[in-house]
Coordinates of C-alpha atoms and ligand atoms in Angstrom, one line a residue:
M1 CA -0.7 19.5 12.9
T2 CA 1.5 16.5 11.9
E3 CA 1.1 14.3 9.2
A4 CA -1.8 11.7 9.8
V5 CA -0.7 9.0 11.2
V6 CA -3.8 7.4 9.7
G7 CA -6.2 9.4 8.1
F8 CA -9.6 9.6 9.7
E9 CA -12.3 9.0 7.3
A10 CA -9.2 8.2 4.4
P11 CA -10.5 4.9 2.9
T12 CA -6.4 3.6 2.1
N13 CA -8.2 2.4 -1.5
S14 CA -9.0 6.3 -2.4
D15 CA -6.2 7.9 -4.4
P16 CA -5.4 11.4 -3.5
L17 CA -7.4 14.3 -5.5
P18 CA -5.5 15.4 -8.9
T19 CA -4.4 19.1 -8.4
P20 CA -7.3 21.2 -9.3
G21 CA -6.1 22.6 -13.4
G22 CA -3.6 19.9 -13.6
S23 CA -1.0 22.2 -12.2
G24 CA 0.9 22.4 -8.7
P25 CA -0.7 23.1 -5.5
L26 CA -2.9 25.8 -4.9
S27 CA -2.4 28.7 -2.7
A28 CA -4.8 30.2 -0.1
A29 CA -5.6 32.9 -2.4
E30 CA -5.6 30.7 -5.3
W31 CA -9.1 29.0 -3.3
A32 CA -10.4 31.8 -2.7
E33 CA -10.6 33.0 -5.4
R34 CA -12.6 29.8 -6.2
A35 CA -14.3 30.1 -3.7
S36 CA -16.0 32.9 -4.6
R37 CA -17.7 31.2 -7.7
V38 CA -19.1 28.6 -6.2
R39 CA -22.8 28.5 -6.2
P40 CA -24.8 26.6 -3.3
R41 CA -27.9 25.0 -4.3
E42 CA -30.8 26.3 -2.1
E43 CA -33.5 24.4 -1.9
L44 CA -34.8 21.1 -1.3
F45 CA -34.1 18.0 -3.1
I46 CA -37.2 15.7 -3.6
D47 CA -38.2 13.2 -6.2
G48 CA -35.4 14.2 -8.6
R49 CA -36.7 18.2 -7.9
W50 CA -36.0 20.7 -6.4
T51 CA -38.0 22.3 -4.8
P52 CA -38.7 25.0 -2.2
A53 CA -39.8 24.1 1.5
R54 CA -43.8 24.1 2.0
A55 CA -44.1 26.5 4.6
G56 CA -41.3 29.0 2.1
G57 CA -39.0 28.6 5.2
V58 CA -35.0 29.2 4.7
Q59 CA -32.2 28.9 6.9
P60 CA -28.6 31.0 6.6
S61 CA -25.4 28.6 6.1
T62 CA -22.6 30.5 7.7
N63 CA -18.6 29.9 7.5
P64 CA -17.6 29.6 10.3
A65 CA -13.9 31.2 9.6
T66 CA -15.5 34.4 8.6
G67 CA -19.0 34.6 9.7
A68 CA -20.3 35.4 6.5
V69 CA -23.5 34.0 5.1
I70 CA -23.0 31.8 1.8
A71 CA -27.0 30.6 1.4
Q72 CA -29.9 30.2 2.3
V73 CA -31.1 27.1 2.5
A74 CA -35.0 25.8 2.2
S75 CA -36.1 24.6 5.3
G76 CA -38.0 21.9 5.6
R77 CA -40.6 20.9 8.0
A78 CA -43.0 17.4 8.5
E79 CA -44.9 18.4 5.4
D80 CA -41.2 18.3 4.3
V81 CA -40.9 15.3 5.2
D82 CA -44.3 13.4 4.0
V83 CA -43.5 14.4 0.3
A84 CA -39.8 13.7 0.4
V85 CA -41.1 10.0 2.1
A86 CA -44.2 9.4 -0.1
A87 CA -41.4 10.0 -2.8
A88 CA -39.2 7.8 -1.6
R89 CA -41.9 5.0 -1.1
A90 CA -43.3 5.3 -4.5
A91 CA -39.8 4.7 -6.1
F92 CA -39.2 1.4 -4.0
Q93 CA -42.1 0.6 -5.3
R94 CA -42.2 1.1 -8.9
G95 CA -38.9 -1.3 -8.2
D96 CA -36.8 0.9 -11.5
W97 CA -34.2 0.8 -8.6
S98 CA -35.3 -1.6 -5.6
R99 CA -35.2 -4.6 -8.7
A100 CA -32.5 -3.6 -10.7
A101 CA -30.0 -5.4 -10.9
P102 CA -27.4 -5.5 -9.1
A103 CA -25.1 -4.9 -11.9
D104 CA -27.4 -2.7 -13.4
R105 CA -27.2 -0.1 -10.1
K106 CA -23.6 -1.0 -9.7
R107 CA -23.0 1.0 -12.8
V108 CA -25.1 3.8 -11.5
L109 CA -23.3 4.1 -8.5
L110 CA -19.8 3.9 -10.5
R111 CA -20.8 6.6 -12.2
L112 CA -22.1 8.5 -8.9
A113 CA -18.5 8.2 -7.7
D114 CA -16.1 9.3 -11.1
L115 CA -19.1 12.2 -10.7
V116 CA -18.1 13.1 -7.1
E117 CA -14.5 13.1 -8.6
A118 CA -15.0 15.2 -12.2
N119 CA -16.3 17.6 -8.6
A120 CA -14.0 17.6 -6.6
E121 CA -13.1 20.4 -6.2
E122 CA -16.4 22.4 -5.4
L123 CA -17.5 19.5 -2.9
A124 CA -14.4 20.1 -1.0
L125 CA -15.4 23.8 -1.1
L126 CA -18.5 23.6 -0.2
D127 CA -17.7 21.5 3.2
T128 CA -15.0 23.4 3.3
L129 CA -16.9 27.0 3.1
D130 CA -19.5 25.3 5.1
A131 CA -18.0 24.2 8.4
G132 CA -14.8 25.1 8.2
K133 CA -13.0 22.0 7.5
L134 CA -9.7 22.4 6.3
I135 CA -9.3 22.3 2.5
S136 CA -6.0 20.5 2.6
E137 CA -8.4 17.6 4.2
T138 CA -11.9 18.2 2.2
T139 CA -10.0 17.9 -1.1
G140 CA -7.2 15.4 0.6
V141 CA -9.8 13.0 2.7
D142 CA -13.4 13.4 3.1
V143 CA -13.7 13.8 -1.2
P144 CA -11.8 10.9 -1.8
G145 CA -13.1 9.0 1.0
T146 CA -17.1 9.6 -0.6
A147 CA -16.0 8.5 -4.2
A148 CA -13.8 5.3 -2.5
T149 CA -17.0 4.3 -0.1
F150 CA -19.3 4.6 -3.6
R151 CA -17.1 2.4 -5.4
W152 CA -16.4 0.1 -2.9
F153 CA -20.5 -0.9 -2.1
A154 CA -20.7 -0.7 -6.1
E155 CA -18.3 -3.0 -6.3
A156 CA -19.0 -5.2 -3.9
V157 CA -22.8 -5.6 -4.5
D158 CA -23.4 -7.7 -7.1
K159 CA -20.2 -10.2 -5.0
V160 CA -22.8 -10.5 -2.4
Y161 CA -24.5 -14.4 -2.6
G162 CA -27.4 -15.4 -0.6
Q163 CA -27.5 -18.8 1.2
V164 CA -29.1 -22.3 1.1
A165 CA -30.2 -23.8 4.2
P166 CA -28.9 -27.2 5.2
T167 CA -32.4 -28.3 5.4
G168 CA -32.8 -32.3 5.0
P169 CA -34.1 -34.2 1.8
G170 CA -37.5 -32.6 0.0
D171 CA -37.0 -29.5 1.2
L172 CA -35.1 -26.1 -0.3
A173 CA -34.4 -23.2 2.0
L174 CA -33.3 -20.0 0.5
V175 CA -31.5 -17.6 2.3
T176 CA -31.6 -14.0 0.7
R177 CA -31.5 -10.3 1.8
E178 CA -34.5 -7.8 0.7
P179 CA -33.8 -4.0 0.8
L180 CA -35.4 -3.0 3.6
G181 CA -37.5 0.4 1.7
V182 CA -37.1 3.3 2.7
I183 CA -34.1 4.7 4.9
A184 CA -34.0 8.1 6.6
A185 CA -30.3 8.9 7.5
I186 CA -30.0 12.0 9.6
V187 CA -26.3 13.1 9.6
P188 CA -24.2 15.4 11.3
W189 CA -21.8 18.6 10.2
N190 CA -18.0 17.1 11.4
Y191 CA -18.0 15.5 8.3
P192 CA -21.0 16.4 6.0
L193 CA -20.3 14.6 2.9
E194 CA -18.6 11.4 3.6
I195 CA -20.5 10.7 6.6
A196 CA -23.8 10.8 3.9
A197 CA -21.5 8.2 1.7
W198 CA -21.1 5.8 4.4
K199 CA -24.7 5.6 4.9
L200 CA -26.0 6.3 1.4
A201 CA -24.1 4.0 -0.6
P202 CA -24.8 0.9 0.8
A203 CA -28.1 1.7 1.5
L204 CA -28.8 2.1 -2.3
A205 CA -26.5 -0.3 -3.6
V206 CA -28.9 -3.4 -2.3
G207 CA -31.9 -1.0 -3.3
N208 CA -33.3 1.3 -1.1
S209 CA -35.0 4.7 -1.0
V210 CA -33.1 6.9 0.4
V211 CA -34.4 10.1 3.1
L212 CA -31.4 12.5 4.0
K213 CA -31.5 14.8 6.5
P214 CA -28.1 17.0 6.4
A215 CA -27.5 19.1 9.9
E216 CA -28.4 22.8 9.7
E217 CA -24.8 23.5 10.1
S218 CA -23.1 22.3 6.4
P219 CA -26.4 20.6 3.9
L220 CA -24.7 22.3 1.2
S221 CA -22.7 19.5 -0.2
V222 CA -24.8 16.5 0.1
L223 CA -27.6 18.4 -1.8
R224 CA -24.9 18.3 -4.7
L225 CA -24.4 15.1 -4.3
A226 CA -27.9 14.5 -4.6
E227 CA -28.1 16.0 -7.9
L228 CA -24.6 14.1 -9.3
A229 CA -26.7 11.2 -8.0
R230 CA -29.6 11.9 -10.5
D231 CA -26.9 12.5 -13.4
A232 CA -25.6 9.9 -12.4
G233 CA -28.7 7.8 -13.6
L234 CA -30.7 7.6 -10.2
P235 CA -34.1 7.5 -10.3
D236 CA -36.3 10.3 -9.3
G237 CA -37.4 9.9 -5.6
V238 CA -34.6 7.3 -4.5
L239 CA -32.6 9.8 -3.1
N240 CA -34.5 13.2 -1.6
V241 CA -32.6 15.8 0.8
V242 CA -34.9 17.3 3.4
P243 CA -32.8 20.1 5.1
G244 CA -33.9 21.8 8.3
P245 CA -33.9 21.9 11.9
G246 CA -33.3 18.0 13.7
P247 CA -36.7 18.4 16.1
V248 CA -38.8 18.9 13.2
V249 CA -37.1 17.5 10.1
G250 CA -35.5 14.2 12.4
Q251 CA -37.9 13.8 14.6
A252 CA -40.8 13.9 11.6
L253 CA -38.5 11.0 10.2
G254 CA -37.6 9.3 13.1
R255 CA -41.6 9.9 14.3
H256 CA -42.4 8.8 10.5
H257 CA -45.1 5.4 10.6
D258 CA -43.8 4.7 6.5
V259 CA -40.0 4.9 7.2
D260 CA -38.3 1.3 7.4
A261 CA -35.2 2.4 9.6
I262 CA -33.2 5.2 10.3
A263 CA -29.3 5.7 9.1
F264 CA -28.0 8.1 12.5
T265 CA -24.6 9.7 13.2
G266 CA -24.7 12.3 15.7
S267 CA -24.6 12.8 19.3
T268 CA -25.9 10.4 22.2
A269 CA -29.0 12.4 22.9
V270 CA -30.2 12.6 19.9
G271 CA -29.9 9.1 19.5
R272 CA -31.3 8.2 23.2
L273 CA -34.6 10.2 21.4
L274 CA -34.6 8.3 17.8
Q275 CA -35.1 4.7 19.8
V276 CA -38.1 6.7 21.0
Y277 CA -38.9 8.6 18.4
A278 CA -39.3 4.5 17.1
G279 CA -40.9 3.2 19.8
E280 CA -43.3 5.4 19.9
S281 CA -44.4 5.1 15.8
N282 CA -44.1 1.9 13.7
M283 CA -40.9 0.4 16.2
K284 CA -38.7 1.5 12.7
Q285 CA -34.8 0.4 13.3
V286 CA -32.9 2.5 14.8
W287 CA -29.1 2.2 13.9
L288 CA -26.8 4.5 15.7
E289 CA -23.3 5.9 15.4
A290 CA -23.1 7.9 18.4
G291 CA -20.5 10.0 20.8
G292 CA -17.1 9.1 21.8
K293 CA -14.6 9.7 24.5
S294 CA -11.8 7.4 22.9
P295 CA -8.3 6.8 25.3
D296 CA -5.4 7.2 23.7
L297 CA -3.3 5.1 26.4
V298 CA 1.0 4.9 26.2
F299 CA 2.4 2.4 28.2
A300 CA 6.7 3.3 28.5
D301 CA 7.0 -0.3 26.9
A302 CA 6.3 1.9 23.5
A303 CA 8.8 1.7 20.4
D304 CA 9.5 5.4 19.7
L305 CA 7.3 8.1 21.7
D306 CA 7.8 10.3 19.3
A307 CA 5.3 8.6 17.1
A308 CA 3.1 8.2 20.0
A309 CA 3.1 12.1 20.5
A310 CA 2.3 12.9 16.9
G311 CA -0.5 10.2 17.0
V312 CA -1.4 12.2 20.3
I313 CA -1.4 15.2 18.5
Q314 CA -3.5 13.5 15.7
G315 CA -5.8 11.4 17.4
I316 CA -7.4 14.5 19.5
F317 CA -6.5 17.6 16.7
Y318 CA -8.1 16.7 13.9
N319 CA -10.4 18.8 12.4
A320 CA -10.3 20.2 15.6
G321 CA -11.1 17.9 17.8
Q322 CA -15.1 17.5 15.9
V323 CA -14.0 13.8 15.1
C324 CA -16.5 11.1 17.2
S325 CA -13.6 8.9 17.6
A326 CA -11.4 11.6 18.9
T327 CA -8.8 10.2 21.8
S328 CA -9.4 12.9 23.8
R329 CA -8.3 11.4 26.8
L330 CA -4.8 10.7 27.7
L331 CA -3.7 8.2 29.7
V332 CA -0.1 7.7 30.0
E333 CA 2.2 5.2 32.7
R334 CA 3.4 7.5 35.2
S335 CA 7.6 6.8 34.3
I336 CA 7.2 8.4 30.8
K337 CA 4.9 10.9 31.6
D338 CA 7.0 14.1 31.9
A339 CA 8.8 13.1 28.2
L340 CA 5.6 12.2 26.6
L341 CA 3.8 15.2 27.9
D342 CA 6.3 17.3 26.7
R343 CA 6.3 16.2 23.8
V344 CA 3.1 16.0 23.4
V345 CA 2.2 20.1 24.2
E346 CA 5.4 20.8 22.2
L347 CA 3.5 20.4 18.6
G348 CA 0.4 21.6 20.5
R349 CA 2.0 24.4 20.4
E350 CA 3.3 24.2 16.9
I351 CA -0.6 23.7 15.5
V352 CA -1.1 26.7 13.3
V353 CA -4.7 27.6 13.5
G354 CA -6.3 29.6 10.5
D355 CA -8.1 30.1 7.3
P356 CA -9.5 27.0 6.5
L357 CA -8.5 27.8 2.7
D358 CA -5.0 28.2 3.3
P359 CA -3.7 24.5 2.8
S360 CA -0.6 25.1 5.0
T361 CA -3.4 25.6 8.1
G362 CA -3.4 23.1 10.7
M363 CA -6.2 23.0 12.8
G364 CA -9.9 25.0 11.6
P365 CA -12.2 27.3 13.1
L366 CA -14.8 24.7 15.2
V367 CA -17.8 24.3 13.0
S368 CA -21.1 27.5 14.9
E369 CA -21.0 30.3 17.4
K370 CA -22.8 27.3 19.4
Q371 CA -20.2 25.0 19.0
V372 CA -17.5 27.5 20.8
G373 CA -20.0 28.2 23.4
A374 CA -20.0 24.4 24.5
V375 CA -16.4 24.1 24.2
L376 CA -15.5 27.0 26.4
D377 CA -18.1 25.9 28.8
H378 CA -15.8 22.6 29.1
I379 CA -12.8 24.4 29.7
E380 CA -14.3 26.5 32.3
S381 CA -15.4 23.7 34.3
A382 CA -11.8 21.7 33.9
R383 CA -9.9 25.4 35.0
T384 CA -11.2 24.3 38.0
S385 CA -10.5 20.7 38.3
S386 CA -7.4 20.0 35.8
H387 CA -4.1 21.9 35.4
L388 CA -3.9 23.4 31.9
V389 CA -0.4 22.9 30.0
L390 CA -1.6 24.8 26.8
G391 CA -4.1 27.1 25.3
G392 CA -8.0 27.2 26.8
E393 CA -8.8 30.6 25.4
R394 CA -11.1 31.8 21.9
L395 CA -8.1 33.4 19.8
E396 CA -8.9 37.0 18.9
R397 CA -9.8 36.9 15.6
E398 CA -12.8 36.4 13.8
G399 CA -14.4 33.3 13.2
C400 CA -14.9 30.2 15.3
F401 CA -11.6 29.9 16.9
V402 CA -10.4 28.3 19.4
G403 CA -6.7 27.0 20.0
P404 CA -5.4 23.6 20.9
T405 CA -6.3 22.9 24.8
I406 CA -4.3 20.7 27.3
F407 CA -4.9 19.7 30.4
D408 CA -3.1 17.7 32.8
E409 CA -4.2 16.2 36.3
V410 CA -7.9 15.5 35.3
P411 CA -9.6 13.4 37.8
R412 CA -11.0 10.6 36.8
G413 CA -15.0 11.6 38.3
S414 CA -15.2 15.1 36.7
R415 CA -17.0 16.4 33.8
L416 CA -13.3 16.5 31.1
A417 CA -12.8 12.9 32.1
L418 CA -16.4 11.9 31.2
E419 CA -17.8 14.1 28.6
E420 CA -17.4 14.4 25.2
V421 CA -16.3 17.6 24.7
F422 CA -16.4 17.9 20.4
G423 CA -13.8 20.1 20.2
P424 CA -9.7 20.5 20.8
V425 CA -9.2 19.6 24.0
L426 CA -7.0 16.7 25.7
G427 CA -7.4 15.5 29.2
V428 CA -4.5 13.6 30.6
F429 CA -4.9 11.4 33.6
T430 CA -1.7 9.2 34.8
F431 CA -2.1 5.4 35.5
D432 CA 0.7 2.6 37.2
H433 CA -1.0 -0.6 36.4
E434 CA -2.6 -1.8 32.9
N435 CA -5.4 -3.1 35.3
D436 CA -5.4 0.5 35.7
A437 CA -5.3 1.7 32.6
V438 CA -7.2 -0.5 31.0
A439 CA -10.2 0.0 33.8
T440 CA -9.8 4.3 33.1
A441 CA -10.2 3.5 29.7
N442 CA -14.0 2.0 29.5
S443 CA -14.8 4.1 32.4
G444 CA -17.6 6.7 31.5
G445 CA -20.4 4.2 29.2
Y446 CA -18.4 5.7 26.0
G447 CA -16.9 2.4 23.7
L448 CA -16.1 3.8 19.9
A449 CA -12.3 3.7 19.6
A450 CA -9.3 3.3 21.5
S451 CA -5.5 3.7 20.9
L452 CA -2.4 1.7 22.7
W453 CA 1.0 2.0 22.3
T454 CA 3.6 -0.3 23.2
D455 CA 6.4 -2.9 22.0
N456 CA 5.0 -5.7 23.8
L457 CA 3.0 -7.6 22.1
S458 CA 0.8 -10.3 24.3
R459 CA 0.5 -6.6 26.1
A460 CA -1.0 -5.4 22.9
H461 CA -3.4 -8.4 21.7
R462 CA -4.0 -8.7 26.1
V463 CA -5.1 -4.8 26.2
A464 CA -6.7 -4.6 22.9
S465 CA -9.0 -7.5 24.0
R466 CA -10.2 -5.9 26.8
L467 CA -11.2 -2.6 25.7
R468 CA -15.1 -2.6 25.4
V469 CA -14.9 -0.1 22.1
G470 CA -15.7 -1.0 18.3
T471 CA -11.9 -0.3 17.3
V472 CA -8.5 -0.7 18.7
S473 CA -6.0 1.2 17.1
V474 CA -2.3 -0.4 18.0
N475 CA 0.8 2.0 17.5
T476 CA -1.6 4.2 15.3
V477 CA -4.7 6.0 16.0
D478 CA -8.1 6.3 14.4
A479 CA -7.2 4.1 12.2
L480 CA -10.4 3.4 9.6
D481 CA -11.2 2.1 6.3
V482 CA -13.8 1.1 4.1
T483 CA -13.2 -2.2 3.7
T484 CA -13.1 -2.5 8.2
P485 CA -16.7 -1.6 10.3
F486 CA -16.9 1.3 12.2
G487 CA -18.8 2.0 14.8
G488 CA -19.1 1.6 19.0
F489 CA -20.5 -0.5 21.8
G490 CA -22.8 1.3 24.8
L491 CA -23.6 5.4 24.9
S492 CA -21.8 5.1 21.1
G493 CA -24.2 3.7 19.5
N494 CA -25.0 -0.1 17.7
A495 CA -24.5 0.2 14.0
R496 CA -21.5 -0.6 12.0
D497 CA -20.4 1.3 8.6
L498 CA -18.9 0.8 6.8
S499 CA -17.2 -3.4 5.1
L500 CA -19.5 -5.4 4.2
H501 CA -21.2 -5.9 7.6
A502 CA -23.2 -2.2 6.4
F503 CA -25.5 -4.2 4.5
D504 CA -26.4 -5.8 7.6
Q505 CA -28.0 -2.8 8.3
Y506 CA -29.9 -1.9 5.0
S507 CA -31.6 -5.4 4.3
A508 CA -34.1 -8.3 5.9
L509 CA -32.6 -12.2 5.6
K510 CA -35.8 -13.9 3.9
T511 CA -36.2 -17.4 3.9
T512 CA -37.8 -19.5 0.9
W513 CA -38.8 -22.7 1.8
V514 CA -40.2 -24.8 -1.1
R515 CA -41.2 -28.2 -0.2
Y516 CA -40.9 -30.3 -3.2
Ligands
NAD601 P1 -26.5 16.1 17.1 O1 -26.8 14.8 17.4 O2 -27.1 17.1 17.8 O3 -27.2 16.5 15.1 C1 -27.1 15.3 14.5 C2 -27.8 14.9 13.1 O4 -28.9 15.3 15.0 C3 -28.6 16.4 12.8 O5 -28.7 16.5 11.4 C4 -29.5 16.7 13.4 O6 -30.1 18.0 13.0 C5 -30.2 15.8 14.4 N1 -31.1 16.2 14.9 C6 -31.2 16.6 16.1 N2 -31.9 17.0 16.9 C7 -33.0 15.8 16.7 C8 -33.9 15.2 16.8 N3 -34.4 15.8 18.2 N4 -34.8 14.6 16.7 C9 -33.9 13.9 14.9 N5 -32.9 14.5 14.6 C10 -32.0 15.6 15.2 O7 -25.5 16.1 16.5 P2 -23.9 17.3 15.9 O8 -23.7 17.9 16.3 O9 -24.4 17.1 14.3 O10 -22.3 16.3 15.7 C11 -22.0 16.0 16.9 C12 -22.4 14.5 17.3 O11 -22.3 13.2 16.1 C13 -21.2 14.4 18.7 O12 -21.3 13.6 19.8 C14 -20.0 13.0 17.5 O13 -19.6 12.7 18.2 C15 -20.9 12.1 17.0 N6 -20.7 11.7 16.0 C16 -20.4 10.4 16.5 C17 -19.8 9.2 14.8 C18 -20.0 8.5 14.9 O14 -19.4 7.5 13.9 N7 -20.0 7.5 15.8 C19 -19.5 10.4 14.0 C20 -19.5 11.8 13.5 C21 -19.7 12.3 14.3

């Protein structure tokens, strides 16, 4: 894999992790030895305590690189959700967090950021073992990004002021922010720790209580995070974690009458359900970060085709393509098509697919057998309409491995053109005119991110302004930072994680009008 052009979900104001033990980089064997010593937490975390699921259910957590069962995690049901929401509500009413001075909440969240760093190796290993993410990325991106996110929102919360409205004489109208109450955060498996932090940091910073539901595939790192939050001084009940099936635990949260808002990252299909659940229950706010089919537009006037090719590779094969903003559609101007595609295929061929515990691996496994099946189904369907130029196979080895795959001449109305694969599959499209490129880029209904490569400043701004997406990266790919909002248009959802704008989702504006 090429060097990250811009590290996905790597806030730039995070430092890379110190090498565990302070010595040089670890080998695959050393990481495997450390992995064998990790002891996952396996119970629900409610009201500051570990507790089994009330109905006694458990769900095995499997390492997708080996198929080994690494934990038997308690699997919650609706009755566990009721207990967790009640604990969250009681904590909110108690006020030791919700009404604490912002500077006091800041201190606790800064301590949590420190504890994340102090336990970085364990947290990184938990995500690598549970979700198959590369150890080079969990140590280099996910865990430092998590610490940086908590630190940034902690630092921000005692610097956000209310307002005085410009009313007439004799009236004083104050506009202040209040926490909403109980937030249910429902998160996916592709960034188990870091996307949870994107929700938790701003939600907790402004004083809410949270019930967090991790994905079935990847509950381990956030269970440990909840314990670290308690150690940092977060009062009992303020953060609760209830693993379990989405249609059971997620639905119970979505339909709960005492949950004030849902903060969701996941598929568009489940996002739609959450809007229905909210409408059929208490009309809770529903903030959705959903799927994507992001385009990467390369114009003939791009200054550096090698950089563009490296960006294309990074954009689709990072985390084995299991990235919401993966640039899974390459739109390339006809005159440079062959030159660019040759480079992209060459770089794709060089990616070393294998053991995620080996720091030299470029691409790891998909998260589960289910995901392998879904990705192979897309590949089989694309074979009938498009021209396969790289990969297209499950690798002949133990574990959930599918190689980097590229299809050329993808018809614009085909499944591969329109549907999110969420795997290492790139579709290539050719265009002749800028208008055609923009129309193709904006087709399909998603609108999370886009990348464009050009040396023409006017074109860069013109095209960026016409792309209906939340983030446009110009001459880079998947640009992202804790200081900038991240979210989409259309089927990609309505939320904005990160930046001060994230506070909008976790607080309500209140007007207090005084006549004097
Ligand atoms: P998913 O929608 O299947 O699951 C996400 C979460 O929702 C999980 O915790 C799951 O248990 C839960 N869930 C499932 N069914 C539910 C239901 N009926 N009610 C309530 N909750 C339910 O998504 P996934 O497979 O875990 O993740 C992949 C998807 O996430 C992709 O579509 C990807 O694009 C998207 N994603 C989006 C972003 C973003 O920021 N926009 C980031 C990462 C991933």
